[in-house]
JSON list of C-alpha atoms in Angstrom, two decimals:
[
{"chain": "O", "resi": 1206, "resn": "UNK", "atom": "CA", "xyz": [77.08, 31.83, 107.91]},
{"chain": "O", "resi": 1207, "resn": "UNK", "atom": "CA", "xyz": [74.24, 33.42, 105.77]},
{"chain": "O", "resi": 1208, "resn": "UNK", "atom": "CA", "xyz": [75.86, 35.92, 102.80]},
{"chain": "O", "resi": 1209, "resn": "UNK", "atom": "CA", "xyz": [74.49, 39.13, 102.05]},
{"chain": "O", "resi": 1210, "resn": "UNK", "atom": "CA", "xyz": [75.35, 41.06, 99.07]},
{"chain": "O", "resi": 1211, "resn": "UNK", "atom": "CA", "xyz": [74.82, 44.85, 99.56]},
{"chain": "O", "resi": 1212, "resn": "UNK", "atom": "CA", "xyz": [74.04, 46.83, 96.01]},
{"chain": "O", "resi": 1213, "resn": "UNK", "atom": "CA", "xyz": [74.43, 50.86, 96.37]},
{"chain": "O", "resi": 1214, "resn": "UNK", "atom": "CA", "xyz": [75.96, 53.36, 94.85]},
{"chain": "O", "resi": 1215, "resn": "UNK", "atom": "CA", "xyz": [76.78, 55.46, 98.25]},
{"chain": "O", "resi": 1216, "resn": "UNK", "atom": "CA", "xyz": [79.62, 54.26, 100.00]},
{"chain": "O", "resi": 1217, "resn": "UNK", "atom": "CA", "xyz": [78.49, 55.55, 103.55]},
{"chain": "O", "resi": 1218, "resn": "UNK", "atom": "CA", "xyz": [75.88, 53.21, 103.11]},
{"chain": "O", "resi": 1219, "resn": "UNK", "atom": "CA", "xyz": [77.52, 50.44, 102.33]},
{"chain": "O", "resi": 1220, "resn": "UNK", "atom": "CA", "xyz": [80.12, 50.77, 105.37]},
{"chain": "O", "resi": 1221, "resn": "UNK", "atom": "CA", "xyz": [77.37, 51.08, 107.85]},
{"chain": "O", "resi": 1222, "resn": "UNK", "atom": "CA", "xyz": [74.90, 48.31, 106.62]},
{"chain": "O", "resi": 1223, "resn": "UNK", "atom": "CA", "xyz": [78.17, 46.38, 106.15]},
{"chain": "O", "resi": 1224, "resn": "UNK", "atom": "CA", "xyz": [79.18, 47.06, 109.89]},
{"chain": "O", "resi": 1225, "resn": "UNK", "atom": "CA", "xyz": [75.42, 46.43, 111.59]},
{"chain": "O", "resi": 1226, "resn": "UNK", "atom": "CA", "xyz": [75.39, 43.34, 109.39]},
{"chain": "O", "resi": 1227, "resn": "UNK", "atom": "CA", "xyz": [79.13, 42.19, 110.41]},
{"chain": "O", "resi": 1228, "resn": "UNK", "atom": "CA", "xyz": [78.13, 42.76, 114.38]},
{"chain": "O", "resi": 1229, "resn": "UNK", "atom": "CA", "xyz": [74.89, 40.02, 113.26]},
{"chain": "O", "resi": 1230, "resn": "UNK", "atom": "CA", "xyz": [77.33, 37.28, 112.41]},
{"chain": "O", "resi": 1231, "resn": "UNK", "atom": "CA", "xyz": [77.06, 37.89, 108.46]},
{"chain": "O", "resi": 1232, "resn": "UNK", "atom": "CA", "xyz": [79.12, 37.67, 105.48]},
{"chain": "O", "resi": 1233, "resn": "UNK", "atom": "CA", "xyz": [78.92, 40.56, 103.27]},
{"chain": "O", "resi": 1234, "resn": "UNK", "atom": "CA", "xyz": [80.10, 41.44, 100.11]},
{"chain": "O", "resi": 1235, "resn": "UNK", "atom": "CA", "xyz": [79.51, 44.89, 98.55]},
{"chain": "O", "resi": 1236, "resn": "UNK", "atom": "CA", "xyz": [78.43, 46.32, 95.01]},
{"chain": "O", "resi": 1237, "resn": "UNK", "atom": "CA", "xyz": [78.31, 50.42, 93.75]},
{"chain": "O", "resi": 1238, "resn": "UNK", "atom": "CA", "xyz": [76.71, 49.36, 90.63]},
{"chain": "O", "resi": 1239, "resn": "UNK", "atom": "CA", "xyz": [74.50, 46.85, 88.84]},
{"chain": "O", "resi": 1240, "resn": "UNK", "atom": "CA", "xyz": [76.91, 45.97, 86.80]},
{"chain": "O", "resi": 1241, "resn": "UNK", "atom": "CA", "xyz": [79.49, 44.79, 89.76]},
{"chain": "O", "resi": 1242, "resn": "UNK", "atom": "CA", "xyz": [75.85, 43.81, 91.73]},
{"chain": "O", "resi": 1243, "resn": "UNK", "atom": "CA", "xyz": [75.22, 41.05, 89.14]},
{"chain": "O", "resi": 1244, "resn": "UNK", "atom": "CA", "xyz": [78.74, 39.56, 88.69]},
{"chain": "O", "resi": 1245, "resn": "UNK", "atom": "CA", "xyz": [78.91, 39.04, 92.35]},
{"chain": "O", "resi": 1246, "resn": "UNK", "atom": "CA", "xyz": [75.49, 37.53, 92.48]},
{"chain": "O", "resi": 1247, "resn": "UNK", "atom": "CA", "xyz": [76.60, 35.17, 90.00]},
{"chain": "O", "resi": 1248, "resn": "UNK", "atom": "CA", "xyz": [80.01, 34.58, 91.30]},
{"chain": "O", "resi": 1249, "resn": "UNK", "atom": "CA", "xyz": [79.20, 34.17, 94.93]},
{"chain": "O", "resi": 1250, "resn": "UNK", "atom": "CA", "xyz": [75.08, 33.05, 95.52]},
{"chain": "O", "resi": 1251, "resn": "UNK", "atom": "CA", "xyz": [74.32, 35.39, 98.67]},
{"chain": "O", "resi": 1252, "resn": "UNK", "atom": "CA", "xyz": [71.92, 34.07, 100.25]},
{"chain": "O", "resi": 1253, "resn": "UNK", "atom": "CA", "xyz": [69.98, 37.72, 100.08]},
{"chain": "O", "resi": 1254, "resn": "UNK", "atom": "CA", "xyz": [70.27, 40.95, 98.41]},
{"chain": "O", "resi": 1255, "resn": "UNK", "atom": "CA", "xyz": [70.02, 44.27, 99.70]},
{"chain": "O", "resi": 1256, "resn": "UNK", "atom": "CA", "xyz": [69.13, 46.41, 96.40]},
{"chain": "O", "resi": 1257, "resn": "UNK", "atom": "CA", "xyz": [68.93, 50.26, 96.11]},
{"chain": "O", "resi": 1258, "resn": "UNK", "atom": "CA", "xyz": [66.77, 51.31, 93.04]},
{"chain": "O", "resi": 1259, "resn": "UNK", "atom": "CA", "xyz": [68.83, 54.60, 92.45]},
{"chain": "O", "resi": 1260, "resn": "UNK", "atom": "CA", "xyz": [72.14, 52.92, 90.22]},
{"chain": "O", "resi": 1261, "resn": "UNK", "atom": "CA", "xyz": [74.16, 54.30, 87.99]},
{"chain": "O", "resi": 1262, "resn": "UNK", "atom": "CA", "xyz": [74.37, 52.12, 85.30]},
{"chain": "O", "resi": 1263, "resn": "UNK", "atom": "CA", "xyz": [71.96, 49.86, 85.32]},
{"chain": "O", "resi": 1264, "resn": "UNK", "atom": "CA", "xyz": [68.39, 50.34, 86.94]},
{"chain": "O", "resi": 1265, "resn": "UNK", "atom": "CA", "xyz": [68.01, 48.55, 90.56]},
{"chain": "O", "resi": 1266, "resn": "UNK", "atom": "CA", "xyz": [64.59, 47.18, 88.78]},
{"chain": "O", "resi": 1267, "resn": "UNK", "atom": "CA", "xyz": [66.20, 45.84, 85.97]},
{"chain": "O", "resi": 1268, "resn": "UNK", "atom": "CA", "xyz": [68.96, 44.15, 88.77]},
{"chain": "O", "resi": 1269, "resn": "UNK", "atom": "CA", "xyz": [66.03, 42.85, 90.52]},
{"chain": "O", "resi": 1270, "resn": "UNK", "atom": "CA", "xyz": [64.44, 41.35, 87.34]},
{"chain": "O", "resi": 1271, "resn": "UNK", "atom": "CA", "xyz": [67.85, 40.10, 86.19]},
{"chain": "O", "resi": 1272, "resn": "UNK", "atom": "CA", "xyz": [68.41, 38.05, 89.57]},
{"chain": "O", "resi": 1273, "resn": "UNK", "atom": "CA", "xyz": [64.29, 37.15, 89.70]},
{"chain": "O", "resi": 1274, "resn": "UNK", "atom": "CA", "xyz": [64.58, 35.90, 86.59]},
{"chain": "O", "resi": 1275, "resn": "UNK", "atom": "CA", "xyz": [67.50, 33.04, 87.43]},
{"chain": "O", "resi": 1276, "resn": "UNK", "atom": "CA", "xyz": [67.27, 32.66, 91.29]},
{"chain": "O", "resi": 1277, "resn": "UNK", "atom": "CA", "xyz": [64.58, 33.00, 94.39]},
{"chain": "O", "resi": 1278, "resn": "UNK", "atom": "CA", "xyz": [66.98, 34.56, 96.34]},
{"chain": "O", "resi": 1279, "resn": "UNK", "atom": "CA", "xyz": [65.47, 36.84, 98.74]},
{"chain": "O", "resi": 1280, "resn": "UNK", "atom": "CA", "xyz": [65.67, 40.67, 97.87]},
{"chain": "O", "resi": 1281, "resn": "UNK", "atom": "CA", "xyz": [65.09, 43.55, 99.93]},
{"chain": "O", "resi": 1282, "resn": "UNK", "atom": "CA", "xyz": [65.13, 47.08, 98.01]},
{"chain": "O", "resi": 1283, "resn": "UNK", "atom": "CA", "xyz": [66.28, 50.51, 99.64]},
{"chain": "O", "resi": 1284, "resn": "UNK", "atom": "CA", "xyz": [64.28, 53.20, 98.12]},
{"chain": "O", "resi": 1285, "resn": "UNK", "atom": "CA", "xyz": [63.67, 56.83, 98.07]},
{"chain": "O", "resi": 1286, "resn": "UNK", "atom": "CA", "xyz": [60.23, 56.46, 96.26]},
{"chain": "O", "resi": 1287, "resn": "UNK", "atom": "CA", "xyz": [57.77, 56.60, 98.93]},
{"chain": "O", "resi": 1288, "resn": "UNK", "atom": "CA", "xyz": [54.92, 56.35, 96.78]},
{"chain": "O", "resi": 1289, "resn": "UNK", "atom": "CA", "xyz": [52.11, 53.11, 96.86]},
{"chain": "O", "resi": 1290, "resn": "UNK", "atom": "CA", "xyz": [52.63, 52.74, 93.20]},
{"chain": "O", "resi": 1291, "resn": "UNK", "atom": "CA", "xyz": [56.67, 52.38, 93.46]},
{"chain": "O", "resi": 1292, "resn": "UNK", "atom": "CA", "xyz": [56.76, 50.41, 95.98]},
{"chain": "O", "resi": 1293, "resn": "UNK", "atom": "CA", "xyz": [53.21, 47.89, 94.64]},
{"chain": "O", "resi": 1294, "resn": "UNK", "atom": "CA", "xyz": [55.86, 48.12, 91.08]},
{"chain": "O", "resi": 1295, "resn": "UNK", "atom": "CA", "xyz": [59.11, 46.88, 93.40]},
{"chain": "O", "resi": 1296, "resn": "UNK", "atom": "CA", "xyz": [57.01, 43.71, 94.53]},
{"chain": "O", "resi": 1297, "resn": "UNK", "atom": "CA", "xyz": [55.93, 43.06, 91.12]},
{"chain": "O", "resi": 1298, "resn": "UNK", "atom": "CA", "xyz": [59.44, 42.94, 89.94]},
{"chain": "O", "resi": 1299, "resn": "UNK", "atom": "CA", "xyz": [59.66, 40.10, 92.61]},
{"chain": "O", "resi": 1300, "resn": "UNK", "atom": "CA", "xyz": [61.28, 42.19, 95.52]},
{"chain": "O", "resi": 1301, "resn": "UNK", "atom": "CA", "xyz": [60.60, 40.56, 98.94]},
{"chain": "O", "resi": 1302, "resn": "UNK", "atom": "CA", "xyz": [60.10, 43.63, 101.29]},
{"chain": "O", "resi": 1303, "resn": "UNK", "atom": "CA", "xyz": [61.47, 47.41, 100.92]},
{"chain": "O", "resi": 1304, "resn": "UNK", "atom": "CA", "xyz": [62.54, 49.60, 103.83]},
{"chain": "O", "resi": 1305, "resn": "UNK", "atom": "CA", "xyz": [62.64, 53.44, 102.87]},
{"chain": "O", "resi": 1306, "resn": "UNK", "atom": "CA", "xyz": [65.43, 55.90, 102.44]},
{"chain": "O", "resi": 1307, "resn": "UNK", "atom": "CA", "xyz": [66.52, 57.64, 105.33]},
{"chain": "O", "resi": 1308, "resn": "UNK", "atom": "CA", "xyz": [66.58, 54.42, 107.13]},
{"chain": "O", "resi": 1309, "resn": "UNK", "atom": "CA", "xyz": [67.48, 53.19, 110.38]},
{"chain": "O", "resi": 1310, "resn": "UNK", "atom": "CA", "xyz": [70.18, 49.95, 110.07]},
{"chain": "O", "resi": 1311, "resn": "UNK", "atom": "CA", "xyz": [68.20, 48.55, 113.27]},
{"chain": "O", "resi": 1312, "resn": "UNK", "atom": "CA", "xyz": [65.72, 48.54, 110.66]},
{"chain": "O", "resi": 1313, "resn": "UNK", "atom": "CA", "xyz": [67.00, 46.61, 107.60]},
{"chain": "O", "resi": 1314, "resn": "UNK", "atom": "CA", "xyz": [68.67, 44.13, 109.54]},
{"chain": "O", "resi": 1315, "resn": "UNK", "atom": "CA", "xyz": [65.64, 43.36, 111.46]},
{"chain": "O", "resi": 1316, "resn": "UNK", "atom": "CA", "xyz": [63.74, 42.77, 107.90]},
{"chain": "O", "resi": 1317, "resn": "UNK", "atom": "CA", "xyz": [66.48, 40.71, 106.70]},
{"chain": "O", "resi": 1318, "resn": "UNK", "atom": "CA", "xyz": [66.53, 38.49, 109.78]},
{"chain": "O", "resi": 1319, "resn": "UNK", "atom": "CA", "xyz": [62.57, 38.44, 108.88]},
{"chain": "O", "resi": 1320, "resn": "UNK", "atom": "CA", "xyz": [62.88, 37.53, 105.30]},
{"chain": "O", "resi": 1321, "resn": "UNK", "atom": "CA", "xyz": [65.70, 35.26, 105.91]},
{"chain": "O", "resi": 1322, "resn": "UNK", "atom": "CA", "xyz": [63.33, 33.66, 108.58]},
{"chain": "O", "resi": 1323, "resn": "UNK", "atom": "CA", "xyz": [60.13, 33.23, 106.03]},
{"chain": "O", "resi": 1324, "resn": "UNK", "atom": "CA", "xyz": [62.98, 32.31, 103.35]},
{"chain": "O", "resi": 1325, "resn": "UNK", "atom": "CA", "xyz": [64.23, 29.29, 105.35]},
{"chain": "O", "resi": 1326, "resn": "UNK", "atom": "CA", "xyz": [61.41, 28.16, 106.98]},
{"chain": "O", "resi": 1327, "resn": "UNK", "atom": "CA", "xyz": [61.39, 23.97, 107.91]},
{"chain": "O", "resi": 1328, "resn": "UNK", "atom": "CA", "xyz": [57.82, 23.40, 106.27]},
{"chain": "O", "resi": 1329, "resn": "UNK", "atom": "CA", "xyz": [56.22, 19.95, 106.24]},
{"chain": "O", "resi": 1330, "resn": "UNK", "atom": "CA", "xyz": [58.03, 17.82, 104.51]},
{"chain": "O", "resi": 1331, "resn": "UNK", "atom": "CA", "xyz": [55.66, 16.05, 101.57]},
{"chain": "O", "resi": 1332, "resn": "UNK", "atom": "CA", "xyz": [54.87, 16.75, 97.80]},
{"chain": "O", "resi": 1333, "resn": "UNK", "atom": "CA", "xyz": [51.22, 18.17, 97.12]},
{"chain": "O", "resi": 1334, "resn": "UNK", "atom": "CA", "xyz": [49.77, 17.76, 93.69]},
{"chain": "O", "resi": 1335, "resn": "UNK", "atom": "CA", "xyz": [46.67, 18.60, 92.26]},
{"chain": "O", "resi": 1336, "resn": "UNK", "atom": "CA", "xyz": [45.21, 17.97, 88.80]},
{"chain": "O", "resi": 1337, "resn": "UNK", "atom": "CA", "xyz": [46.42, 14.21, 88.19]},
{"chain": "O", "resi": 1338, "resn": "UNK", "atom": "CA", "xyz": [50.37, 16.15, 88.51]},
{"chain": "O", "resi": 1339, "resn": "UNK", "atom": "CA", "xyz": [49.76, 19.00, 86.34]},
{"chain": "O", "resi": 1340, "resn": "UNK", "atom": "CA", "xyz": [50.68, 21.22, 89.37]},
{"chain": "O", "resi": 1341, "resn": "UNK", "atom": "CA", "xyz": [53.68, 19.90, 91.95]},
{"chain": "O", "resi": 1342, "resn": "UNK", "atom": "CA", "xyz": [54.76, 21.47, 94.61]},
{"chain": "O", "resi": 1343, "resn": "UNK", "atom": "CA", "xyz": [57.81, 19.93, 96.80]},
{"chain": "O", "resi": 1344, "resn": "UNK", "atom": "CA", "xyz": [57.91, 21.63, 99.94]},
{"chain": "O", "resi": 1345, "resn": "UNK", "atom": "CA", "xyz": [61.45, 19.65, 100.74]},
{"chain": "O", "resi": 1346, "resn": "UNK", "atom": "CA", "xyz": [63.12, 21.34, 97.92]},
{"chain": "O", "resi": 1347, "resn": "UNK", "atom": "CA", "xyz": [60.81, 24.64, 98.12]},
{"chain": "O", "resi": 1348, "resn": "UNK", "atom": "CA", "xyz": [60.34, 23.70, 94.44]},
{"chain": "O", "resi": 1349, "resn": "UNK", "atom": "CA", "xyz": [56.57, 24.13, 91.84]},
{"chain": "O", "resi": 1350, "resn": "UNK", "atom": "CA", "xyz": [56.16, 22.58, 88.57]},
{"chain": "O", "resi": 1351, "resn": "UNK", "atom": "CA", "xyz": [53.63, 22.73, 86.14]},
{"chain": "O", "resi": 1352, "resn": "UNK", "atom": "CA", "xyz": [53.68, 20.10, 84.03]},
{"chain": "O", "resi": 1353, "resn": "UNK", "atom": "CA", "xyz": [56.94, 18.89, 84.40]},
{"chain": "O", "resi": 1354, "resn": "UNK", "atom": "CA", "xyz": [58.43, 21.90, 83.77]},
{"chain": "O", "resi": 1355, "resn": "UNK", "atom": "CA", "xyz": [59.81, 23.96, 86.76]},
{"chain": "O", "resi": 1356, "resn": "UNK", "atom": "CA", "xyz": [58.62, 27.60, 87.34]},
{"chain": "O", "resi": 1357, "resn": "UNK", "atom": "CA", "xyz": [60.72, 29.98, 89.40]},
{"chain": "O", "resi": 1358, "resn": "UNK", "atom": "CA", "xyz": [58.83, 31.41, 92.03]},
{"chain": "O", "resi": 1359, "resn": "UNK", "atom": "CA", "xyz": [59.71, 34.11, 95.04]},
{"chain": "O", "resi": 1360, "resn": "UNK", "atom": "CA", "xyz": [60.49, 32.82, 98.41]},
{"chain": "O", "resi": 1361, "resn": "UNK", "atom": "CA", "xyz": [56.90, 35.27, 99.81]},
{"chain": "O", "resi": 1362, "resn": "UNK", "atom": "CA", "xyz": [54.84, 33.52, 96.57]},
{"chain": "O", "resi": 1363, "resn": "UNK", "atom": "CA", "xyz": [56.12, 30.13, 97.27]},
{"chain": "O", "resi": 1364, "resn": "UNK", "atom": "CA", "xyz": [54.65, 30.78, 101.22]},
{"chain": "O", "resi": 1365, "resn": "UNK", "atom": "CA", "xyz": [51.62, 31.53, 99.69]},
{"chain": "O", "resi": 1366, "resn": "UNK", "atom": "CA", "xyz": [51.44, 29.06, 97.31]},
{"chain": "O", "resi": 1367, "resn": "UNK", "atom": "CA", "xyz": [51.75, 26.18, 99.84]},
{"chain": "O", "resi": 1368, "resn": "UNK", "atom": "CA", "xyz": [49.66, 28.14, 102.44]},
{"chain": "O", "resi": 1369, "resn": "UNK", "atom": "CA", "xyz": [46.60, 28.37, 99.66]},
{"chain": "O", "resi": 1370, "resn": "UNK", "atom": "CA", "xyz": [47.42, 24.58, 98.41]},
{"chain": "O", "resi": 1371, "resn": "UNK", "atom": "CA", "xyz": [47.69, 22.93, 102.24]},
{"chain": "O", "resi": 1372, "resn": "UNK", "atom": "CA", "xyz": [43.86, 24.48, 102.51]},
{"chain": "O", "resi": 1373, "resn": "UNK", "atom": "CA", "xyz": [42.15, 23.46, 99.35]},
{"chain": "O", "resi": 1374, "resn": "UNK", "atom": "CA", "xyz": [38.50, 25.31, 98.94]},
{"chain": "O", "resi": 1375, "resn": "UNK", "atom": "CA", "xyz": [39.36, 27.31, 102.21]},
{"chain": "O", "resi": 1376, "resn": "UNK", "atom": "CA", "xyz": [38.77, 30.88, 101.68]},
{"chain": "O", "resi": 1377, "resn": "UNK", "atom": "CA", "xyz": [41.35, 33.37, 103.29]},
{"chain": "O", "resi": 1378, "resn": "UNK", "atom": "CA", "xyz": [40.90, 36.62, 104.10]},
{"chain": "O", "resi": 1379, "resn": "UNK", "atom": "CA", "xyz": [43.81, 38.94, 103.24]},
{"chain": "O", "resi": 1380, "resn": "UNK", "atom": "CA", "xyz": [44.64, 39.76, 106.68]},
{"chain": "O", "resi": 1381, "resn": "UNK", "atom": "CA", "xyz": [45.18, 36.06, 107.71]},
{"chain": "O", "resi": 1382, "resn": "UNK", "atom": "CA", "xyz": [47.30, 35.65, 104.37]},
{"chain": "O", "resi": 1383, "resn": "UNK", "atom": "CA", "xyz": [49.48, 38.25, 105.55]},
{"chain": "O", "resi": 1384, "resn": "UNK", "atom": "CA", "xyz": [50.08, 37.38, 109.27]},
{"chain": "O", "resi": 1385, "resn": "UNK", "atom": "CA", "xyz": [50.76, 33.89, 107.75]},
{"chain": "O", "resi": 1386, "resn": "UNK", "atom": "CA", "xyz": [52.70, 34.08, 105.23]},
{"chain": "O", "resi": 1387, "resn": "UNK", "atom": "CA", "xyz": [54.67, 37.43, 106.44]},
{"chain": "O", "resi": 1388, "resn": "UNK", "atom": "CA", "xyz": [54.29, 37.36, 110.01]},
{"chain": "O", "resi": 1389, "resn": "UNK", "atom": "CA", "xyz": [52.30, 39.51, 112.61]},
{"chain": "O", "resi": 1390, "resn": "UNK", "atom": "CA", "xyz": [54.73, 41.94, 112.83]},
{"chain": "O", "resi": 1391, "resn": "UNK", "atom": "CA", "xyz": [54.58, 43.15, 108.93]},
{"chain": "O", "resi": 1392, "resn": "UNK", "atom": "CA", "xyz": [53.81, 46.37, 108.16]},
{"chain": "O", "resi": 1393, "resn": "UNK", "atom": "CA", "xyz": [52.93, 47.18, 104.65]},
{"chain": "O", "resi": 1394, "resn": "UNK", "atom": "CA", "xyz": [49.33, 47.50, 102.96]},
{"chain": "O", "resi": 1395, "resn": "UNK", "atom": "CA", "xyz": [47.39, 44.47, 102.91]},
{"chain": "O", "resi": 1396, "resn": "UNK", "atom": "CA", "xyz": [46.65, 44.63, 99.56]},
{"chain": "O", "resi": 1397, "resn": "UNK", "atom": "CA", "xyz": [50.23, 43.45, 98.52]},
{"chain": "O", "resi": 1398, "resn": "UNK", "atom": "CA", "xyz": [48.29, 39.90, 98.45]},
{"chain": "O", "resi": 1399, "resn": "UNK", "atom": "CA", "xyz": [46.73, 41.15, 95.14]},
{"chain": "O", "resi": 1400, "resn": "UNK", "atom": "CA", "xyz": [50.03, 41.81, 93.95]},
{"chain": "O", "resi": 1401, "resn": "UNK", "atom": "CA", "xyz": [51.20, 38.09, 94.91]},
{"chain": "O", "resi": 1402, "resn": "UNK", "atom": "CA", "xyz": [48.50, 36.72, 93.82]},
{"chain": "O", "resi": 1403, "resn": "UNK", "atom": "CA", "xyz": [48.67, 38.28, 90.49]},
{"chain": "O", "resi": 1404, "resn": "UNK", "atom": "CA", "xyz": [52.33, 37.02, 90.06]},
{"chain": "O", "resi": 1405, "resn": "UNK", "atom": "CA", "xyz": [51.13, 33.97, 91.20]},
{"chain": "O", "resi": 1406, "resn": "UNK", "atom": "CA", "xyz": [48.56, 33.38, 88.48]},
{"chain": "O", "resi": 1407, "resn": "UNK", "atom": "CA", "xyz": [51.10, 34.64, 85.66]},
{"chain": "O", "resi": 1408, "resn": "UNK", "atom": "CA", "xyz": [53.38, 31.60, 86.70]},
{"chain": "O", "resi": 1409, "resn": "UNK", "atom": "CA", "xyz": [50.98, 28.62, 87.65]},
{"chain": "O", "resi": 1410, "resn": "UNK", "atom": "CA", "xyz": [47.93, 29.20, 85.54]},
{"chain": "O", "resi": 1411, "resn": "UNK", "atom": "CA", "xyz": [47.08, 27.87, 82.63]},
{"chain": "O", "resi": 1412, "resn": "UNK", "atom": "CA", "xyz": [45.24, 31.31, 81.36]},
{"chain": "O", "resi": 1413, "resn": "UNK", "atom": "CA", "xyz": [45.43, 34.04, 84.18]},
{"chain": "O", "resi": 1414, "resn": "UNK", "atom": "CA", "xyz": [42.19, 35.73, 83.49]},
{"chain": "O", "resi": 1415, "resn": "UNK", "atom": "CA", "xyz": [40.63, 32.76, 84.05]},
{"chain": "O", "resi": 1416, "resn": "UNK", "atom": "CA", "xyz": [42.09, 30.82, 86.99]},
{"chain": "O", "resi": 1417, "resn": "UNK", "atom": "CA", "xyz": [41.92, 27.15, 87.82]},
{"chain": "O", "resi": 1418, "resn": "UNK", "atom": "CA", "xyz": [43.69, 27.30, 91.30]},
{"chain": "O", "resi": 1419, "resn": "UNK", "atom": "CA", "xyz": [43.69, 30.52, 93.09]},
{"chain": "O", "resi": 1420, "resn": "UNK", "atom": "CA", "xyz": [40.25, 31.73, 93.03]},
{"chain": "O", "resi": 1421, "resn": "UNK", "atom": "CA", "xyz": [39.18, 35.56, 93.99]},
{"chain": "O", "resi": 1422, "resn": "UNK", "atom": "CA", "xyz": [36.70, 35.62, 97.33]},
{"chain": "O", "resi": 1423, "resn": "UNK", "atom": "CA", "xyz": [35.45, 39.02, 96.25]},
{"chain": "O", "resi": 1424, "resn": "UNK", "atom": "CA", "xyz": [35.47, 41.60, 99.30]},
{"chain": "O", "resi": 1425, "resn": "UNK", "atom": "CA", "xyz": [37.27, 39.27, 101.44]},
{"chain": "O", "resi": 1426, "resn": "UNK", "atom": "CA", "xyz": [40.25, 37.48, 99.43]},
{"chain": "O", "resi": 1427, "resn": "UNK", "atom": "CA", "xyz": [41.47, 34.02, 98.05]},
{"chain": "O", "resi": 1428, "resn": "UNK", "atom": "CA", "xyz": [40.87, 30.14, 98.27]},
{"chain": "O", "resi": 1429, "resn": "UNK", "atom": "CA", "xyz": [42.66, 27.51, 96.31]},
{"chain": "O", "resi": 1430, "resn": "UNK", "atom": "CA", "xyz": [40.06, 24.97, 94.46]},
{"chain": "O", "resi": 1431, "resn": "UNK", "atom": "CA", "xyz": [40.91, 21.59, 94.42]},
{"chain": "O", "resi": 1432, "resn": "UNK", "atom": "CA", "xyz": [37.76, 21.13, 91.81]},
{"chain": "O", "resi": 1433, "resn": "UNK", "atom": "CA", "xyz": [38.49, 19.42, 88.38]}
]
């Protein structure tokens, strides 16, 4: 039974996502602040967070960079900010998908079934390396290292990762990234790739300017280079 922790501040909120969810099947466990919304986390391992941005203690960003910064877990944020830049800045902070305030709970549980879904995913079991082992990825264990050393990635750049890396020197266009790695029934701008793929490069590569492994196909999208 998959656990969800719920993180916001309004407790009308919390009682309906905590009812839809309950209905699904799912364990929940419920947070008014980031201060609670981390102890749980660390206490309990949901397997995914809901997160609304608007706390009143600590930031929902800095929550999400907090839990980013020890664990993949999936996150989905609840936000008022409708703008591109807020929600572009939410995915950069490692969020997995956002749904926007006033929401349907229809909604967010059909993006968490979604995320949980991509999160889980059985993916071929093998270990691909590339540069004589300076990059590892172990699809068994959803696990990348870079020379030895293990680097924490999200569960959507992880997809992308291995989708780039099963295709070496394939070029993919953005829209085929997307329906791949997020499905055909996602919603958001297309141009979140760039945002992945920037995370991406700040993780894996050696000088992120100046990538070795995910290359730019400019005015179409990205390929992986196996080349030395």
């Amino acid at each position: 039974m998959r656990k969800i922790l719920i993180v916001d501040d309004e407790e009308k909120i919390r009682e309906v996502l905590v009812s839809y969810l309950e209905k699904e099947g799912y364990t929940t466990l419920e947070a008014a602040n980031g201060t609670e919304a981390l102890k749980l986390f660390n206490e309990e391992a949901p397997d995914l967070v809901i997160l609304d941005l608007m706390l009143p203690d600590v930031s929902g960003e800095a929550v999400c960079q907090r839990i980013r910064g020890q664990s993949p877990v999936p996150i989905l944020m609840l936000t008022a900010k409708i703008s591109e830049g807020s929600r572009i800045e939410g995915f950069a902070l490692g969020a997995d998908d956002y749904v926007i305030k006033p929401f349907s709970p229809r909604e967010v549980v059909a993006r968490l079934k979604a995320i949980l879904r991509r999160s889980h995913q059985d993916l071929l079991a093998s270990r691909i390396s590339y540069r004589d082992g300076e990059l590892m990825i172990d699809t068994d264990r959803k696990e990348v290292f870079i020379r030895g050393e293990a680097v924490s990635l999200t569960p959507a750049e992880f997809k992308l990762l291995l989708i780039l890396a099963r295709h070496p020197d394939r070029s993919f266009s953005r829209e085929e990234l997307i329906e791949k790695a997020f499905g055909m029934s996602y919603m958001g701008d297309d141009r979140i790739i760039d945002q992945h793929v920037k995370n991406l490069r700040q993780k894996i590569e050696p000088n992120p300017k100046k990538p070795q492994y995910i290359m730019t196909v400019y005015g179409f999208g990205y390929r992986f280079t196996s080349k030395e």
